[in-house]
Short mmCIF file of N, CA and C in Angstrom, two decimals:
data_model
loop_
_atom_site.label_atom_id
_atom_site.label_comp_id
_atom_site.label_asym_id
_atom_site.label_seq_id
_atom_site.Cartn_x
_atom_site.Cartn_y
_atom_site.Cartn_z
N UNK A 1 23.04 2.84 -4.18
CA UNK A 1 21.89 2.20 -3.10
C UNK A 1 21.17 1.08 -4.08
N UNK A 2 20.59 0.24 -3.31
CA UNK A 2 19.75 -0.54 -4.13
C UNK A 2 18.58 -0.63 -3.48
N UNK A 3 17.44 -0.80 -4.25
CA UNK A 3 15.90 -1.12 -3.64
C UNK A 3 15.49 -2.35 -3.83
N UNK A 4 14.65 -2.85 -3.17
CA UNK A 4 13.98 -4.15 -3.45
C UNK A 4 12.54 -4.17 -3.44
N UNK A 5 12.02 -5.25 -4.18
CA UNK A 5 10.68 -5.03 -4.58
C UNK A 5 10.15 -6.46 -4.63
N UNK A 6 9.32 -7.00 -4.11
CA UNK A 6 8.53 -8.36 -4.45
C UNK A 6 7.08 -8.02 -4.82
N UNK A 7 6.78 -8.90 -5.67
CA UNK A 7 5.12 -8.62 -6.22
C UNK A 7 4.71 -9.97 -6.54
N UNK A 8 3.12 -9.90 -6.56
CA UNK A 8 2.58 -11.21 -7.09
C UNK A 8 2.08 -10.89 -8.52
N UNK A 9 2.18 -9.90 -9.24
CA UNK A 9 2.14 -9.79 -10.60
C UNK A 9 2.16 -11.16 -11.55
N UNK A 10 0.98 -11.15 -11.93
CA UNK A 10 0.92 -12.39 -13.13
C UNK A 10 1.00 -13.53 -12.36
N UNK A 11 1.02 -13.72 -10.90
CA UNK A 11 1.12 -15.04 -10.45
C UNK A 11 0.25 -15.08 -9.38
N UNK A 12 -0.37 -13.81 -8.50
CA UNK A 12 -1.76 -13.95 -7.59
C UNK A 12 -2.10 -12.68 -7.84
N UNK A 13 -3.52 -12.61 -7.76
CA UNK A 13 -4.07 -11.71 -7.56
C UNK A 13 -5.55 -11.82 -6.57
N UNK A 14 -5.84 -10.61 -6.29
CA UNK A 14 -7.24 -10.57 -5.15
C UNK A 14 -8.00 -9.69 -5.60
N UNK A 15 -9.42 -10.10 -4.98
CA UNK A 15 -10.55 -9.18 -5.25
C UNK A 15 -11.28 -9.63 -3.77
N UNK A 16 -11.35 -8.21 -3.19
CA UNK A 16 -12.07 -8.17 -1.64
C UNK A 16 -11.33 -9.04 -0.80
N UNK A 17 -11.84 -9.00 0.30
CA UNK A 17 -11.55 -9.75 1.40
C UNK A 17 -10.65 -8.67 2.55
N UNK A 18 -9.78 -9.71 3.23
CA UNK A 18 -8.97 -8.68 4.42
C UNK A 18 -7.48 -9.44 4.00
N UNK A 19 -7.03 -8.46 3.92
CA UNK A 19 -5.32 -8.77 3.70
C UNK A 19 -4.41 -8.34 4.64
N UNK A 20 -3.74 -8.89 5.02
CA UNK A 20 -2.87 -8.37 6.09
C UNK A 20 -1.22 -8.72 6.12
N UNK A 21 -0.42 -8.08 6.43
CA UNK A 21 0.93 -8.58 6.62
C UNK A 21 1.64 -7.78 8.23
N UNK A 22 2.45 -8.71 8.53
CA UNK A 22 3.05 -8.29 9.88
C UNK A 22 4.65 -8.14 9.68
N UNK A 23 4.74 -6.66 9.65
CA UNK A 23 6.06 -6.10 9.52
C UNK A 23 6.86 -5.50 10.55
N UNK A 24 8.12 -5.30 10.55
CA UNK A 24 8.88 -4.59 11.40
C UNK A 24 9.70 -3.54 10.25
N UNK A 25 9.16 -2.42 10.37
CA UNK A 25 10.00 -1.41 9.11
C UNK A 25 11.31 -1.24 9.41
N UNK A 26 12.17 -0.79 8.53
CA UNK A 26 13.64 -0.59 8.64
C UNK A 26 13.51 0.78 9.68
N UNK A 27 14.77 0.83 9.96
CA UNK A 27 15.47 1.99 10.98
C UNK A 27 16.44 2.67 10.07
N UNK A 28 16.22 4.20 10.43
CA UNK A 28 17.39 4.57 9.60
C UNK A 28 16.53 5.64 8.58
N UNK A 29 17.27 6.80 8.19
CA UNK A 29 16.67 7.76 7.23
C UNK A 29 17.10 7.28 5.74
N UNK A 30 16.26 7.74 4.93
CA UNK A 30 16.49 7.69 3.14
C UNK A 30 15.69 6.30 3.02
N UNK A 31 14.95 5.67 3.72
CA UNK A 31 14.12 4.37 3.22
C UNK A 31 12.62 4.71 2.89
N UNK A 32 11.93 4.11 2.01
CA UNK A 32 10.81 4.15 1.67
C UNK A 32 10.25 2.70 1.54
N UNK A 33 9.92 2.29 2.59
CA UNK A 33 9.09 0.85 2.94
C UNK A 33 7.60 0.92 2.49
N UNK A 34 7.09 0.29 2.05
CA UNK A 34 5.49 0.03 1.43
C UNK A 34 5.10 -1.15 1.25
N UNK A 35 3.82 -1.46 1.39
CA UNK A 35 3.30 -2.85 1.47
C UNK A 35 1.78 -2.31 0.60
N UNK A 36 1.77 -2.38 -0.51
CA UNK A 36 0.50 -1.84 -1.68
C UNK A 36 0.33 -2.78 -2.52
N UNK A 37 -0.61 -2.25 -3.27
CA UNK A 37 -1.43 -3.03 -4.21
C UNK A 37 -1.70 -1.96 -5.66
N UNK A 38 -1.72 -2.75 -6.73
CA UNK A 38 -2.01 -2.25 -8.08
C UNK A 38 -3.07 -3.16 -8.89
N UNK A 39 -4.01 -2.19 -9.62
CA UNK A 39 -4.79 -2.96 -10.29
C UNK A 39 -4.30 -3.58 -11.32
N UNK A 40 -4.70 -5.25 -11.50
CA UNK A 40 -4.14 -6.20 -12.42
C UNK A 40 -4.05 -5.42 -14.15
N UNK A 41 -5.05 -4.75 -13.88
CA UNK A 41 -5.02 -4.08 -15.59
C UNK A 41 -3.84 -2.92 -15.84
N UNK A 42 -2.92 -2.67 -14.91
CA UNK A 42 -2.00 -1.43 -15.30
C UNK A 42 -1.26 -1.65 -16.44
N UNK A 43 -1.14 -2.82 -16.99
CA UNK A 43 -0.36 -2.85 -18.38
C UNK A 43 -1.20 -2.54 -19.26
N UNK A 44 -2.33 -2.34 -19.23
CA UNK A 44 -3.76 -2.27 -20.24
C UNK A 44 -3.88 -0.74 -20.23
N UNK A 45 -4.23 -0.24 -18.99
CA UNK A 45 -4.99 1.38 -18.86
C UNK A 45 -3.66 2.10 -18.34
N UNK A 46 -2.63 1.69 -17.66
CA UNK A 46 -1.89 2.61 -17.36
C UNK A 46 -2.09 2.99 -15.50
N UNK A 47 -1.38 3.79 -14.79
CA UNK A 47 -1.50 4.38 -13.91
C UNK A 47 -1.77 5.66 -13.99
N UNK A 48 -2.66 6.42 -13.33
CA UNK A 48 -3.50 5.80 -12.24
C UNK A 48 -4.65 5.16 -12.43
N UNK A 49 -4.97 5.02 -14.02
CA UNK A 49 -6.40 4.29 -14.03
C UNK A 49 -6.66 2.92 -13.65
N UNK A 50 -5.12 2.32 -13.17
CA UNK A 50 -5.45 1.05 -12.69
C UNK A 50 -5.99 1.09 -11.43
N UNK A 51 -5.67 2.05 -10.68
CA UNK A 51 -5.79 2.22 -9.17
C UNK A 51 -4.92 1.60 -8.41
N UNK A 52 -4.65 2.37 -7.19
CA UNK A 52 -3.50 1.62 -6.26
C UNK A 52 -4.00 2.08 -4.67
N UNK A 53 -3.43 0.95 -4.01
CA UNK A 53 -4.49 1.01 -2.61
C UNK A 53 -2.75 0.88 -2.00
N UNK A 54 -2.42 1.76 -1.42
CA UNK A 54 -1.09 1.85 -0.32
C UNK A 54 -1.65 1.48 1.43
N UNK A 55 -1.56 0.07 1.70
CA UNK A 55 -1.90 -0.19 2.82
C UNK A 55 -0.94 0.24 3.91
N UNK A 56 0.10 0.28 3.57
CA UNK A 56 1.32 1.31 4.55
C UNK A 56 2.29 1.60 3.99
N UNK A 57 2.95 2.77 4.23
CA UNK A 57 4.23 3.57 3.81
C UNK A 57 4.57 4.27 5.23
N UNK A 58 5.90 4.21 5.24
CA UNK A 58 6.56 5.26 6.27
C UNK A 58 7.11 6.32 5.69
N UNK A 59 7.44 7.49 6.77
CA UNK A 59 8.31 8.14 6.30
C UNK A 59 9.68 7.97 7.44
N UNK A 60 10.80 7.36 7.02
CA UNK A 60 11.96 7.02 7.31
C UNK A 60 12.09 7.74 8.52
N UNK A 61 11.91 9.28 8.16
CA UNK A 61 12.62 10.40 9.40
C UNK A 61 11.68 10.49 10.44
N UNK A 62 10.37 9.92 10.22
CA UNK A 62 9.38 10.02 11.22
C UNK A 62 8.83 8.64 11.61
N UNK A 63 9.61 7.88 12.47
CA UNK A 63 9.42 6.23 12.41
C UNK A 63 8.02 6.10 13.51
N UNK A 64 7.26 7.07 14.04
CA UNK A 64 6.19 6.99 14.58
C UNK A 64 4.86 7.04 13.79
N UNK A 65 5.01 7.52 12.68
CA UNK A 65 4.18 7.77 11.74
C UNK A 65 3.76 6.85 10.70
N UNK A 66 2.53 6.00 10.48
CA UNK A 66 2.41 5.59 9.08
C UNK A 66 1.33 6.36 8.31
N UNK A 67 1.22 5.74 7.04
CA UNK A 67 0.20 6.68 6.05
C UNK A 67 -0.30 5.37 5.28
N UNK A 68 -1.53 5.32 4.97
CA UNK A 68 -2.10 4.62 3.98
C UNK A 68 -2.96 5.54 2.81
N UNK A 69 -3.28 5.13 1.70
CA UNK A 69 -3.78 5.90 0.94
C UNK A 69 -4.22 5.21 -0.35
N UNK A 70 -5.12 5.80 -1.29
CA UNK A 70 -5.56 5.28 -2.51
C UNK A 70 -5.29 6.32 -3.37
N UNK A 71 -4.80 5.76 -4.52
CA UNK A 71 -4.70 6.66 -5.89
C UNK A 71 -5.47 6.35 -6.90
N UNK A 72 -5.86 7.42 -7.39
CA UNK A 72 -6.73 6.92 -8.95
C UNK A 72 -6.75 8.23 -10.04
N UNK A 73 -7.32 8.06 -11.21
CA UNK A 73 -7.24 9.21 -11.96
C UNK A 73 -8.06 10.49 -11.43
N UNK A 74 -7.62 11.39 -11.70
CA UNK A 74 -8.47 12.71 -11.65
C UNK A 74 -8.72 13.39 -13.12
N UNK A 75 -8.40 12.84 -13.94
CA UNK A 75 -8.82 13.29 -15.31
C UNK A 75 -8.91 12.14 -16.10
N UNK A 76 -8.88 12.31 -17.52
CA UNK A 76 -9.29 11.24 -18.56
C UNK A 76 -7.98 10.98 -19.37
N UNK A 77 -7.01 11.07 -18.58
CA UNK A 77 -5.77 11.00 -19.42
C UNK A 77 -4.94 10.12 -18.70
N UNK A 78 -5.05 8.66 -19.02
CA UNK A 78 -4.16 7.80 -18.73
C UNK A 78 -2.54 7.58 -19.04
N UNK A 79 -1.61 7.54 -18.09
CA UNK A 79 -0.19 7.19 -18.60
C UNK A 79 0.19 8.50 -18.79
N UNK A 80 -0.39 9.41 -18.44
CA UNK A 80 0.22 10.70 -18.37
C UNK A 80 0.95 11.31 -17.05
N UNK A 81 1.96 11.75 -16.62
CA UNK A 81 2.49 12.19 -15.46
C UNK A 81 2.80 13.73 -15.81
N UNK A 82 2.32 13.96 -15.10
CA UNK A 82 1.54 14.28 -13.57
C UNK A 82 0.55 15.26 -13.57
N UNK A 83 -0.10 15.28 -12.71
CA UNK A 83 -1.42 16.17 -12.31
C UNK A 83 -2.86 15.61 -12.72
N UNK A 84 -2.46 14.15 -12.94
CA UNK A 84 -3.68 13.39 -13.48
C UNK A 84 -4.08 12.36 -12.30
N UNK A 85 -3.30 12.54 -11.06
CA UNK A 85 -3.80 11.47 -10.16
C UNK A 85 -4.13 12.36 -9.20
N UNK A 86 -4.88 11.77 -8.43
CA UNK A 86 -5.65 12.26 -6.87
C UNK A 86 -5.17 10.78 -5.65
N UNK A 87 -4.89 11.47 -5.08
CA UNK A 87 -4.82 10.22 -3.90
C UNK A 87 -5.42 11.14 -2.30
N UNK A 88 -6.12 10.03 -1.92
CA UNK A 88 -6.66 10.29 -0.42
C UNK A 88 -6.07 9.31 0.63
N UNK A 89 -5.24 10.23 1.20
CA UNK A 89 -4.68 9.29 2.58
C UNK A 89 -4.89 9.73 3.62
N UNK A 90 -4.53 8.63 4.58
CA UNK A 90 -4.61 8.84 6.24
C UNK A 90 -3.27 8.76 7.00
N UNK A 91 -2.86 9.75 7.88
CA UNK A 91 -1.56 9.90 8.28
C UNK A 91 -2.09 9.33 9.87
N UNK A 92 -1.21 8.36 10.67
CA UNK A 92 -1.64 7.97 11.94
C UNK A 92 -0.38 7.85 12.74
N UNK A 93 -0.63 8.57 13.96
CA UNK A 93 0.37 8.45 14.78
C UNK A 93 0.61 7.21 15.44
N UNK A 94 1.15 6.44 15.02
CA UNK A 94 1.26 4.97 15.72
C UNK A 94 1.54 5.02 17.35
N UNK A 95 2.40 6.21 17.48
CA UNK A 95 3.00 6.03 19.10
C UNK A 95 4.27 5.81 19.39
N UNK A 96 4.72 4.66 18.70
CA UNK A 96 5.96 4.09 19.05
C UNK A 96 6.53 4.09 17.67
N UNK A 97 7.98 3.92 17.84
CA UNK A 97 8.97 3.73 16.64
C UNK A 97 8.80 2.40 16.08
N UNK A 98 8.04 2.14 14.82
CA UNK A 98 7.72 1.00 13.65
C UNK A 98 8.68 0.51 13.71
N UNK A 99 9.86 0.46 13.82
CA UNK A 99 11.22 0.25 13.59
C UNK A 99 11.72 -1.10 14.59
N UNK A 100 11.01 -0.55 15.79
CA UNK A 100 11.49 -1.33 16.89
C UNK A 100 10.81 -2.51 17.13
N UNK A 101 9.67 -2.83 16.42
CA UNK A 101 8.94 -4.31 16.65
C UNK A 101 8.03 -4.38 15.30
N UNK A 102 7.72 -5.77 15.36
CA UNK A 102 6.35 -5.75 14.44
C UNK A 102 5.05 -5.29 14.65
N UNK A 103 4.59 -4.80 13.66
CA UNK A 103 3.37 -4.29 13.56
C UNK A 103 2.57 -4.93 12.53
N UNK A 104 1.27 -4.94 12.70
CA UNK A 104 0.32 -5.33 11.54
C UNK A 104 -0.49 -4.36 10.77
N UNK A 105 -0.31 -4.55 9.86
CA UNK A 105 -0.89 -3.50 8.73
C UNK A 105 -1.92 -4.27 7.77
N UNK A 106 -3.27 -4.04 7.66
CA UNK A 106 -4.11 -4.59 6.87
C UNK A 106 -5.22 -3.66 6.40
N UNK A 107 -5.93 -4.10 5.36
CA UNK A 107 -6.99 -3.55 4.70
C UNK A 107 -8.25 -4.33 4.91
N UNK A 108 -9.40 -4.00 5.01
CA UNK A 108 -10.79 -4.92 4.69
C UNK A 108 -11.36 -4.25 3.44
N UNK A 109 -11.29 -4.97 2.29
CA UNK A 109 -11.38 -4.39 0.94
C UNK A 109 -12.85 -5.18 0.78
N UNK A 110 -14.11 -4.26 0.57
CA UNK A 110 -15.31 -4.61 -0.04
C UNK A 110 -15.69 -4.09 -1.10
N UNK A 111 -16.87 -4.36 -1.95
CA UNK A 111 -17.19 -3.45 -2.76
C UNK A 111 -17.40 -2.28 -2.32
N UNK A 112 -17.18 -1.42 -3.01
CA UNK A 112 -17.35 0.40 -2.87
C UNK A 112 -16.71 0.85 -1.68
N UNK A 113 -15.86 0.24 -0.69
CA UNK A 113 -15.06 0.53 0.17
C UNK A 113 -13.88 -0.41 0.55
N UNK A 114 -12.74 0.40 0.98
CA UNK A 114 -11.60 -0.06 1.78
C UNK A 114 -11.60 0.59 3.05
N UNK A 115 -11.09 -0.03 4.24
CA UNK A 115 -10.79 0.35 5.30
C UNK A 115 -9.45 -0.03 5.63
N UNK A 116 -8.61 0.71 6.12
CA UNK A 116 -7.39 0.67 6.49
C UNK A 116 -7.15 0.35 8.14
N UNK A 117 -6.00 -0.55 8.35
CA UNK A 117 -6.34 -0.99 9.89
C UNK A 117 -4.71 -0.85 10.22
N UNK A 118 -4.32 -0.51 11.50
CA UNK A 118 -3.00 -0.62 11.89
C UNK A 118 -3.07 -1.34 13.31
N UNK A 119 -2.27 -2.42 13.46
CA UNK A 119 -2.58 -3.38 14.85
C UNK A 119 -3.94 -3.18 15.38
N UNK A 120 -4.77 -3.89 14.48
CA UNK A 120 -6.32 -4.20 14.81
C UNK A 120 -7.19 -2.64 14.95
N UNK A 121 -6.46 -1.77 15.02
CA UNK A 121 -7.12 -0.59 15.22
C UNK A 121 -7.34 0.20 13.70
N UNK A 122 -8.94 0.70 13.30
CA UNK A 122 -9.38 1.51 11.92
C UNK A 122 -8.61 2.85 12.14
N UNK A 123 -7.85 2.77 10.82
CA UNK A 123 -7.01 3.97 10.81
C UNK A 123 -7.72 5.14 9.77
N UNK A 124 -8.61 4.60 8.77
CA UNK A 124 -9.17 5.10 7.94
C UNK A 124 -10.01 4.42 6.78
N UNK A 125 -11.14 5.16 6.25
CA UNK A 125 -11.82 4.25 5.31
C UNK A 125 -12.30 5.19 3.92
N UNK A 126 -12.05 4.58 2.79
CA UNK A 126 -12.29 5.20 1.87
C UNK A 126 -13.39 4.51 1.00
N UNK A 127 -14.13 5.28 0.17
CA UNK A 127 -15.38 4.58 -0.33
C UNK A 127 -15.62 5.38 -1.89
N UNK A 128 -16.57 4.64 -2.58
CA UNK A 128 -16.74 5.19 -3.78
C UNK A 128 -17.19 6.68 -3.87
N UNK A 129 -17.85 7.12 -2.94
CA UNK A 129 -18.01 8.50 -2.72
C UNK A 129 -17.17 9.52 -2.96
N UNK A 130 -16.06 9.03 -2.51
CA UNK A 130 -14.85 9.72 -2.34
C UNK A 130 -14.03 10.02 -3.87
N UNK A 131 -14.28 9.13 -4.88
CA UNK A 131 -13.89 9.57 -6.12
C UNK A 131 -14.69 10.29 -6.89
N UNK A 132 -15.90 10.63 -6.38
CA UNK A 132 -16.84 11.53 -7.40
C UNK A 132 -17.05 11.14 -8.85
N UNK A 133 -16.87 11.89 -9.75
CA UNK A 133 -17.42 11.61 -11.13
C UNK A 133 -16.23 10.50 -11.78
N UNK A 134 -15.33 10.51 -10.97
CA UNK A 134 -14.43 9.89 -11.81
C UNK A 134 -14.33 8.15 -11.97
N UNK A 135 -15.36 7.64 -10.94
CA UNK A 135 -15.38 6.40 -10.84
C UNK A 135 -14.31 5.85 -9.87
N UNK A 136 -14.94 4.46 -9.74
CA UNK A 136 -14.29 3.45 -8.51
C UNK A 136 -13.83 2.37 -9.16
N UNK A 137 -12.24 2.57 -9.16
CA UNK A 137 -11.25 1.53 -9.81
C UNK A 137 -11.19 0.22 -9.00
N UNK A 138 -11.73 0.03 -7.75
CA UNK A 138 -11.28 -0.64 -6.82
C UNK A 138 -12.16 -2.29 -6.75
N UNK A 139 -13.09 -2.25 -7.88
CA UNK A 139 -13.87 -3.40 -7.81
C UNK A 139 -13.48 -4.46 -8.91
N UNK A 140 -11.88 -4.64 -9.09
CA UNK A 140 -11.49 -5.11 -9.70
C UNK A 140 -10.30 -5.96 -9.14
N UNK A 141 -9.61 -6.78 -9.94
CA UNK A 141 -8.43 -7.66 -9.21
C UNK A 141 -7.04 -6.87 -9.06
N UNK A 142 -6.56 -6.99 -8.06
CA UNK A 142 -5.25 -5.93 -7.69
C UNK A 142 -4.07 -7.40 -7.35
N UNK A 143 -2.70 -6.87 -7.60
CA UNK A 143 -1.79 -7.66 -6.99
C UNK A 143 -1.08 -6.91 -6.00
N UNK A 144 -0.38 -7.64 -5.17
CA UNK A 144 0.40 -7.30 -4.10
C UNK A 144 1.85 -6.89 -4.27
N UNK A 145 2.13 -5.94 -3.76
CA UNK A 145 3.74 -5.45 -3.68
C UNK A 145 4.22 -4.95 -2.23
N UNK A 146 5.63 -5.54 -2.24
CA UNK A 146 6.14 -5.42 -0.94
C UNK A 146 7.49 -4.96 -1.38
N UNK A 147 7.87 -3.66 -0.91
CA UNK A 147 8.98 -2.89 -1.48
C UNK A 147 9.99 -2.10 -0.20
N UNK A 148 11.02 -2.26 -0.37
CA UNK A 148 11.93 -0.78 0.42
C UNK A 148 12.85 -0.16 -0.76
N UNK A 149 12.10 0.71 -0.88
CA UNK A 149 13.00 1.67 -1.81
C UNK A 149 13.88 2.70 -1.25
N UNK A 150 14.96 3.06 -1.86
CA UNK A 150 15.75 4.09 -1.20
C UNK A 150 15.81 5.28 -1.99
N UNK A 151 15.56 6.30 -1.14
CA UNK A 151 15.21 7.52 -1.62
C UNK A 151 13.83 7.73 -1.92
N UNK A 152 13.29 8.79 -2.21
CA UNK A 152 11.91 9.23 -2.82
C UNK A 152 10.95 10.18 -2.05
N UNK A 153 9.90 10.42 -2.36
CA UNK A 153 9.20 11.49 -1.67
C UNK A 153 9.09 11.31 -0.09
N UNK A 154 8.77 9.90 0.37
CA UNK A 154 8.78 9.68 1.70
C UNK A 154 10.02 9.23 2.51
N UNK A 155 11.08 9.29 1.88
CA UNK A 155 12.20 8.52 2.30
C UNK A 155 12.80 9.22 3.42
N UNK A 156 12.77 10.93 3.43
CA UNK A 156 13.39 11.69 4.46
C UNK A 156 14.64 11.82 3.74
N UNK A 157 15.85 12.76 4.61
CA UNK A 157 16.85 13.09 4.19
C UNK A 157 18.19 11.85 4.68
N UNK A 158 19.08 11.56 3.65
CA UNK A 158 19.96 10.59 4.27
C UNK A 158 20.74 11.40 5.47
N UNK A 159 20.77 10.84 6.63
CA UNK A 159 22.10 11.17 7.49
C UNK A 159 22.95 10.67 7.47
N UNK A 160 23.49 9.64 7.00
CA UNK A 160 24.35 8.86 6.72
C UNK A 160 24.33 7.58 5.88
N UNK A 161 24.29 7.93 4.49
CA UNK A 161 23.75 6.50 3.55
C UNK A 161 24.84 5.67 3.52
N UNK A 162 26.06 5.89 4.01
CA UNK A 162 27.10 4.91 3.75
C UNK A 162 26.71 3.50 4.80
N UNK A 163 26.28 4.19 6.14
CA UNK A 163 25.86 3.66 6.99
C UNK A 163 24.50 2.43 7.20
N UNK A 164 23.81 3.06 6.40
CA UNK A 164 22.28 2.49 6.44
C UNK A 164 22.30 0.96 5.58
N UNK A 165 21.83 0.18 6.79
CA UNK A 165 21.92 -0.95 6.03
C UNK A 165 20.52 -1.38 6.32
N UNK A 166 19.34 -0.79 5.57
CA UNK A 166 18.19 -0.91 6.05
C UNK A 166 17.59 -2.15 5.57
N UNK A 167 16.85 -2.91 6.49
CA UNK A 167 16.18 -4.12 6.35
C UNK A 167 14.69 -4.10 6.69
N UNK A 168 13.75 -4.79 6.05
CA UNK A 168 12.21 -4.74 5.85
C UNK A 168 11.91 -6.04 6.40
N UNK A 169 11.66 -6.27 7.65
CA UNK A 169 11.17 -7.73 8.13
C UNK A 169 9.82 -8.05 7.94
N UNK A 170 9.51 -9.12 7.17
CA UNK A 170 8.11 -9.53 7.08
C UNK A 170 8.07 -11.00 7.71
N UNK A 171 7.00 -10.97 8.65
CA UNK A 171 6.87 -12.30 9.23
C UNK A 171 5.79 -12.88 8.15
N UNK A 172 4.78 -12.44 7.70
CA UNK A 172 3.67 -13.03 7.15
C UNK A 172 2.83 -12.14 6.24
N UNK A 173 2.26 -12.55 5.29
CA UNK A 173 1.43 -11.51 4.75
C UNK A 173 -0.02 -13.07 4.43
N UNK A 174 -1.04 -12.33 4.74
CA UNK A 174 -2.22 -13.38 4.96
C UNK A 174 -3.18 -12.61 3.98
N UNK A 175 -4.12 -13.73 3.39
CA UNK A 175 -5.33 -13.32 3.13
C UNK A 175 -6.78 -14.03 3.64
N UNK A 176 -7.77 -13.27 3.92
CA UNK A 176 -9.08 -14.22 4.31
C UNK A 176 -10.09 -13.47 3.59
N UNK A 177 -11.30 -14.42 3.46
CA UNK A 177 -12.35 -13.78 2.98
C UNK A 177 -13.16 -13.31 3.89
N UNK A 178 -14.15 -12.51 3.82
CA UNK A 178 -14.94 -11.91 4.77
C UNK A 178 -16.44 -11.75 4.58
N UNK A 179 -16.95 -13.03 5.42
CA UNK A 179 -18.19 -13.36 4.93
C UNK A 179 -18.76 -14.28 3.86
N UNK A 180 -17.55 -15.02 3.28
CA UNK A 180 -17.65 -15.54 2.26
C UNK A 180 -17.12 -14.59 1.03
N UNK A 181 -17.21 -13.64 1.21
CA UNK A 181 -16.56 -12.56 0.35
C UNK A 181 -15.15 -12.30 0.11
N UNK A 182 -14.52 -12.32 -0.91
CA UNK A 182 -12.89 -12.23 -1.22
C UNK A 182 -12.83 -13.42 -1.90
N UNK A 183 -11.44 -13.32 -2.76
CA UNK A 183 -11.04 -14.35 -3.52
C UNK A 183 -9.58 -14.24 -4.05
N UNK A 184 -9.01 -15.40 -4.20
CA UNK A 184 -7.59 -15.34 -4.61
C UNK A 184 -7.62 -15.59 -6.20
N UNK A 185 -6.90 -15.41 -7.19
CA UNK A 185 -6.70 -15.81 -8.50
C UNK A 185 -5.32 -15.90 -8.53
N UNK A 186 -5.07 -17.23 -9.23
CA UNK A 186 -3.59 -17.93 -9.67
C UNK A 186 -3.68 -17.39 -11.09
N UNK A 187 -2.58 -16.89 -11.22
CA UNK A 187 -1.94 -16.07 -12.27
C UNK A 187 -2.08 -16.97 -13.87
#
């Protein structure tokens, strides 16, 4: 099985603004598609200190549900797996099979807050108050990742992996500043 990943690490970074992608998710079980972001400083401080923003992920065996999440450190131990990360996520019943058509997944990212949006509908908001004493790692530059992993936590069980020719269709990825706030940085 082969997983695929595209990212902008070292090429483009973003800080604040509105970021969206129009995606048709793959059909079938055993897939773990995601559109997400990691802090530019991941190679220096490690995960989860770098922070992670999951704009959208789906459970491939639950095609009408999307999730979005933020990951951050819950201890002062970078690069130590596991138990040092905390995540806050929202699970949204879209109401239709997300592999049957394109849907738009977005974040509106401001200083000290991140709002998750599916098809123009706010599905959750995360703010600096949610991280407590661990601090807010989301006021720095992040890079984008778009991937289709095979297997994993959200992939669901393989019904017939030999027949699964999963495809993640991406129409576009767009960035906008919001009221002049938000910037793209070239690598």
